[in-house]
Each structure stands twice: as structure tokens, then as C-alpha cells.
Backbone as numpy.savetxt, mean C-alpha at the origin, in Angstrom:
# Nx Ny Nz CAx CAy CAz Cx Cy Cz
-42.38 23.24 4.45 -41.36 23.50 5.35 -40.45 21.98 5.62
-41.36 20.94 5.83 -40.75 19.70 6.02 -39.88 19.22 4.80
-40.39 19.46 3.62 -39.68 19.09 2.50 -38.49 19.80 2.42
-38.40 21.14 2.85 -37.15 22.05 2.70 -36.07 21.23 3.56
-36.43 20.78 4.84 -35.60 20.27 5.84 -35.05 19.03 5.24
-35.84 18.18 4.89 -35.47 16.79 4.33 -34.45 17.09 3.05
-34.81 17.93 2.13 -33.94 18.26 1.06 -32.72 18.77 1.52
-32.64 19.74 2.54 -31.03 20.05 3.07 -30.38 18.97 3.75
-31.01 18.16 4.32 -30.43 16.98 4.95 -29.91 15.98 3.78
-30.70 15.94 2.74 -30.17 14.97 1.78 -28.89 15.54 1.03
-29.18 16.92 0.62 -27.99 17.51 0.21 -26.67 17.48 0.98
-26.89 17.68 2.31 -25.80 17.61 3.39 -25.01 16.40 3.37
-25.98 15.21 3.34 -25.38 13.93 3.57 -24.64 13.62 2.24
-25.18 14.03 1.01 -24.30 13.72 -0.29 -23.05 14.51 -0.23
-23.06 15.74 0.27 -21.76 16.36 0.31 -20.75 15.87 1.30
-21.25 15.33 2.54 -20.32 14.81 3.47 -19.84 13.49 3.02
-20.63 12.78 2.20 -20.12 11.36 1.86 -19.16 11.63 0.74
-19.49 12.49 -0.02 -18.74 12.79 -1.34 -17.24 13.19 -0.89
-17.34 14.07 0.30 -15.96 14.74 0.86 -15.17 13.49 1.38
-15.93 12.48 2.04 -15.28 11.44 2.68 -14.67 10.60 1.59
-15.35 10.31 0.52 -14.81 9.55 -0.46 -13.76 10.07 -1.16
-13.64 11.45 -1.38 -12.48 12.07 -1.99 -11.18 11.92 -0.97
-11.45 12.18 0.13 -10.16 12.24 1.12 -9.87 10.66 1.17
-10.74 9.73 1.20 -10.29 8.24 1.35 -9.74 7.88 0.12
-10.20 8.24 -1.13 -9.53 7.72 -2.28 -8.19 8.50 -2.38
-7.79 9.44 -1.96 -6.43 10.09 -2.26 -5.44 9.39 -1.44
-5.71 8.71 -0.34 -5.00 8.01 0.47 -4.70 6.77 -0.09
-5.77 6.14 -0.55 -5.92 4.64 -1.04 -5.18 4.47 -2.36
-5.24 5.48 -3.13 -4.94 5.14 -4.52 -3.52 5.89 -4.82
-2.63 6.43 -3.86 -1.41 6.92 -3.99 -0.24 5.77 -4.01
0.33 5.56 -5.08 1.44 4.53 -5.01 2.49 4.99 -4.02
3.23 4.08 -3.26 4.33 4.33 -2.36 5.36 4.52 -3.41
6.55 5.18 -2.92 7.78 5.24 -3.57 8.62 4.21 -3.40
9.45 3.60 -4.40 10.22 2.52 -4.54 11.62 2.85 -3.82
12.10 2.05 -2.88 13.44 2.32 -2.60 14.51 1.75 -3.60
15.66 2.26 -3.66 16.72 1.86 -4.36 17.13 0.22 -4.25
16.82 -0.21 -3.00 16.95 -1.39 -2.46 16.08 -2.71 -3.31
15.10 -2.06 -3.87 14.21 -2.88 -4.53 14.70 -3.38 -5.86
15.88 -2.95 -6.14 16.61 -3.39 -7.41 16.44 -2.52 -8.72
17.46 -2.69 -9.63 17.44 -1.84 -10.67 16.21 -2.44 -11.56
15.31 -1.33 -12.10 14.31 -1.77 -12.92 12.90 -2.26 -12.33
13.02 -1.93 -11.01 11.75 -2.37 -10.09 10.62 -1.46 -10.50
9.35 -1.97 -10.39 8.31 -1.08 -10.54 7.20 -1.62 -9.60
6.11 -0.76 -9.35 4.95 -0.91 -8.52 3.74 -0.51 -9.10
2.81 -1.27 -8.66 1.38 -0.73 -8.93 0.64 -1.01 -7.71
-0.25 -0.05 -7.38 -1.14 -0.13 -6.23 -1.12 1.15 -5.48
-1.27 0.90 -4.07 -1.50 2.12 -3.16 -0.65 1.82 -1.92
-0.77 2.87 -0.96 -0.22 2.74 0.24 -0.88 1.52 0.97
-2.09 1.09 0.66 -2.51 -0.05 1.28 -2.34 -1.36 0.78
-2.32 -1.44 -0.55 -2.05 -2.82 -1.08 -1.52 -2.57 -2.52
-0.76 -3.56 -2.97 -0.15 -3.44 -4.14 0.86 -4.63 -4.49
1.40 -4.51 -5.71 2.48 -5.44 -6.19 3.83 -4.73 -6.52
4.85 -5.23 -6.12 6.13 -4.85 -6.53 6.82 -5.86 -7.53
7.32 -5.36 -8.62 8.00 -6.24 -9.53 9.69 -5.90 -9.03
10.25 -6.88 -8.53 11.64 -6.57 -8.09 12.56 -6.58 -9.28
13.54 -5.73 -9.05 14.50 -5.46 -10.04 15.76 -6.38 -9.97
16.82 -6.06 -10.71 18.02 -6.70 -10.51 18.85 -6.38 -9.25
19.17 -7.44 -8.32 20.27 -7.08 -7.27 19.37 -6.65 -5.91
18.07 -7.09 -6.05 17.26 -6.47 -4.70 17.48 -7.69 -3.77
17.83 -7.23 -2.31 18.16 -7.92 -1.16 17.07 -7.62 -0.18
16.64 -6.42 -0.18 15.36 -6.05 0.61 14.59 -5.13 -0.36
13.45 -4.69 0.08 12.67 -3.67 -0.68 11.96 -2.61 0.30
12.25 -1.55 0.14 11.56 -0.48 0.97 10.58 0.25 0.31
9.35 0.49 0.78 8.36 1.23 0.33 8.15 2.38 1.19
8.07 3.77 0.61 7.99 4.85 1.51 6.47 5.26 0.92
5.71 5.36 2.24 4.15 5.62 1.89 4.16 7.07 1.49
3.15 7.29 0.74 3.05 8.72 0.16 2.20 9.59 1.23
1.37 8.96 2.03 0.48 9.73 2.87 0.73 9.02 4.13
1.26 9.82 5.21 1.40 9.25 6.67 0.01 8.79 7.30
0.11 7.79 8.14 -1.23 7.56 8.86 -1.78 8.70 9.63
-3.04 8.50 9.88 -3.69 9.41 10.73 -3.55 9.40 12.13
-2.97 8.33 12.55 -2.80 8.01 13.89 -1.41 7.77 14.26
-0.98 7.41 15.59 0.65 7.14 15.86 0.97 5.73 15.63
0.19 5.05 15.36 0.61 3.49 15.06 1.12 3.25 13.61
2.20 2.59 13.54 2.69 2.02 12.16 1.79 1.04 11.63
1.20 1.00 10.32 0.39 -0.06 9.78 0.74 -1.47 10.13
-0.10 -2.20 10.20 0.18 -3.60 10.21 0.28 -4.31 8.64
1.25 -4.80 8.46 1.36 -5.26 6.92 1.72 -6.74 6.81
1.59 -7.33 5.66 1.97 -8.74 5.43 2.23 -8.65 3.77
3.34 -9.64 3.49 3.81 -9.49 2.11 3.98 -11.01 1.64
3.67 -11.33 0.61 4.08 -12.72 -0.16 4.89 -12.38 -1.40
5.86 -13.27 -1.57 6.61 -13.34 -2.88 5.87 -14.49 -3.89
4.93 -13.85 -4.71 3.97 -14.88 -5.52 4.60 -15.53 -6.46
5.75 -15.20 -7.00 6.44 -15.92 -8.06 7.62 -16.62 -7.64
8.28 -16.21 -6.72 9.41 -16.89 -6.06 10.26 -17.63 -7.05
10.68 -16.89 -8.02 11.60 -17.43 -9.10 11.11 -18.75 -9.74
9.73 -18.90 -9.79 9.17 -20.09 -10.36 8.76 -21.06 -9.59
8.99 -20.80 -8.19 8.61 -21.94 -7.12 7.32 -21.64 -6.70
7.09 -22.01 -5.43 5.80 -21.90 -4.76 5.98 -20.51 -4.13
4.68 -19.79 -3.84 4.73 -18.60 -3.22 5.15 -18.73 -1.62
6.05 -17.87 -1.16 6.34 -17.79 0.10 6.18 -16.47 0.91
6.04 -16.54 2.05 5.80 -15.47 2.91 7.22 -14.46 2.94
6.97 -13.15 3.17 8.01 -12.15 3.09 8.09 -11.61 4.48
9.16 -11.56 5.20 9.26 -10.73 6.46 8.93 -9.35 6.36
8.25 -8.53 7.10 8.18 -7.16 6.86 8.27 -6.35 8.16
8.90 -5.11 8.04 9.04 -4.39 9.23 8.30 -3.15 8.84
7.57 -2.37 9.71 6.93 -1.11 9.34 7.12 0.02 10.28
7.29 1.28 9.94 7.23 2.44 10.54 5.92 3.08 10.09
5.78 4.48 10.66 4.72 5.21 10.14 4.76 5.50 8.56
6.07 5.54 8.15 6.38 5.95 6.86 6.90 5.17 5.85
7.19 3.79 6.25 8.00 2.90 5.46 7.47 1.36 5.75
7.55 0.48 4.59 7.45 -0.75 4.81 8.74 -1.23 4.31
9.42 -2.13 4.96 10.64 -2.83 4.53 10.35 -4.41 4.45
10.59 -4.88 3.36 10.29 -6.23 3.09 11.72 -7.00 2.83
11.76 -8.26 3.46 13.00 -8.82 3.68 12.61 -10.30 3.30
13.39 -10.83 2.39 12.91 -12.21 1.79 13.34 -13.29 2.95
12.66 -14.38 2.94 13.07 -15.52 3.63 13.88 -16.30 2.66
13.59 -16.48 1.42 14.48 -17.00 0.34 15.00 -16.02 -0.55
16.10 -16.23 -1.28 16.74 -15.25 -2.06 15.75 -14.77 -3.12
15.80 -13.51 -3.60 14.79 -13.13 -4.59 15.53 -13.25 -5.93
14.62 -13.38 -6.99 14.99 -13.29 -8.34 14.57 -12.04 -9.01
15.27 -11.33 -9.89 14.80 -10.25 -10.60 13.48 -10.70 -11.31
12.42 -9.86 -11.29 11.24 -10.17 -11.99 10.21 -10.87 -10.97
10.71 -11.20 -9.66 9.75 -11.77 -8.84 8.64 -10.66 -8.38
7.47 -11.29 -8.23 6.28 -10.34 -7.94 6.05 -10.42 -6.47
6.20 -9.42 -5.66 5.69 -9.33 -4.10 4.41 -8.65 -4.03
3.47 -9.19 -3.51 2.18 -8.42 -3.08 2.21 -8.19 -1.55
1.69 -7.01 -1.39 1.60 -6.48 0.12 0.38 -6.01 0.36
0.04 -5.92 1.79 -1.29 -5.50 2.09 -1.03 -4.93 3.52
-1.50 -3.64 3.68 -1.20 -2.87 4.87 -2.53 -2.21 5.54
-2.77 -2.53 6.84 -3.91 -1.84 7.31 -3.74 -1.00 8.50
-4.07 0.04 8.75 -3.98 1.02 9.81 -4.87 0.58 10.90
-4.43 0.88 12.10 -5.34 0.66 13.25 -5.23 1.63 14.30
């Protein structure tokens, strides 16, 4: 009898853990949509939580639209860095967030091909 209860608990634990991982991975591995303001030929790798954007030609700001809205009423806290900065040193990028978007605004003018990394955390 005791073995049956332990086995049932183990199976339920595995099922609940698997379900949580599937739900978590769906939100973590979905890449946000790039706005037209990221420049012609821009590309993105990553997820709603973190990733890198290679800017296209003519980018003055860059808007990412999250694929899955947060589970709470708060906009995520985000940070971004221009890693390549036209061949110069890495520099911070100004960010503004809503529940559905991240807008990145450069402190220094961007160059086509610059790589901007971002990190967003819900709270």
C-alpha cells in the first residue's frame, strides 16, 4: 500500500514538473517581433527574456514586441548594451518598456550591423 502511494506521488511530481517546464520554455524561447524601426535587414536571436539584435540600415530606435505578455500587471525590467558600437567600446542603451514592448534608444548613433544585447526580467 505504501509503495503505491509513493509511486503515485513520484508520478504526479514528474507530471507537474514536466508541465511547468513546458509552460516555462514556451515563454522563454519565443523570439520577440522586430519593429520596422530596427532598420532594414535587422535580425534577432533569443527570447522575450534575453537575446541579441543585429541592427539594420537606418535604425534610430529599435522596438521589440514580446510574443507572450507577462503574467502580472508590471512591465518587465530590462537593460540593453550595444556590444559592437560601430567598432568602438560597448555602451549602454536607453530602454523603455510596457507589458508588450521594449523600445531601445541609443546614447550614441547606431551603425548598421551593430549588435545590441538585451535582458528582461519580470517581477
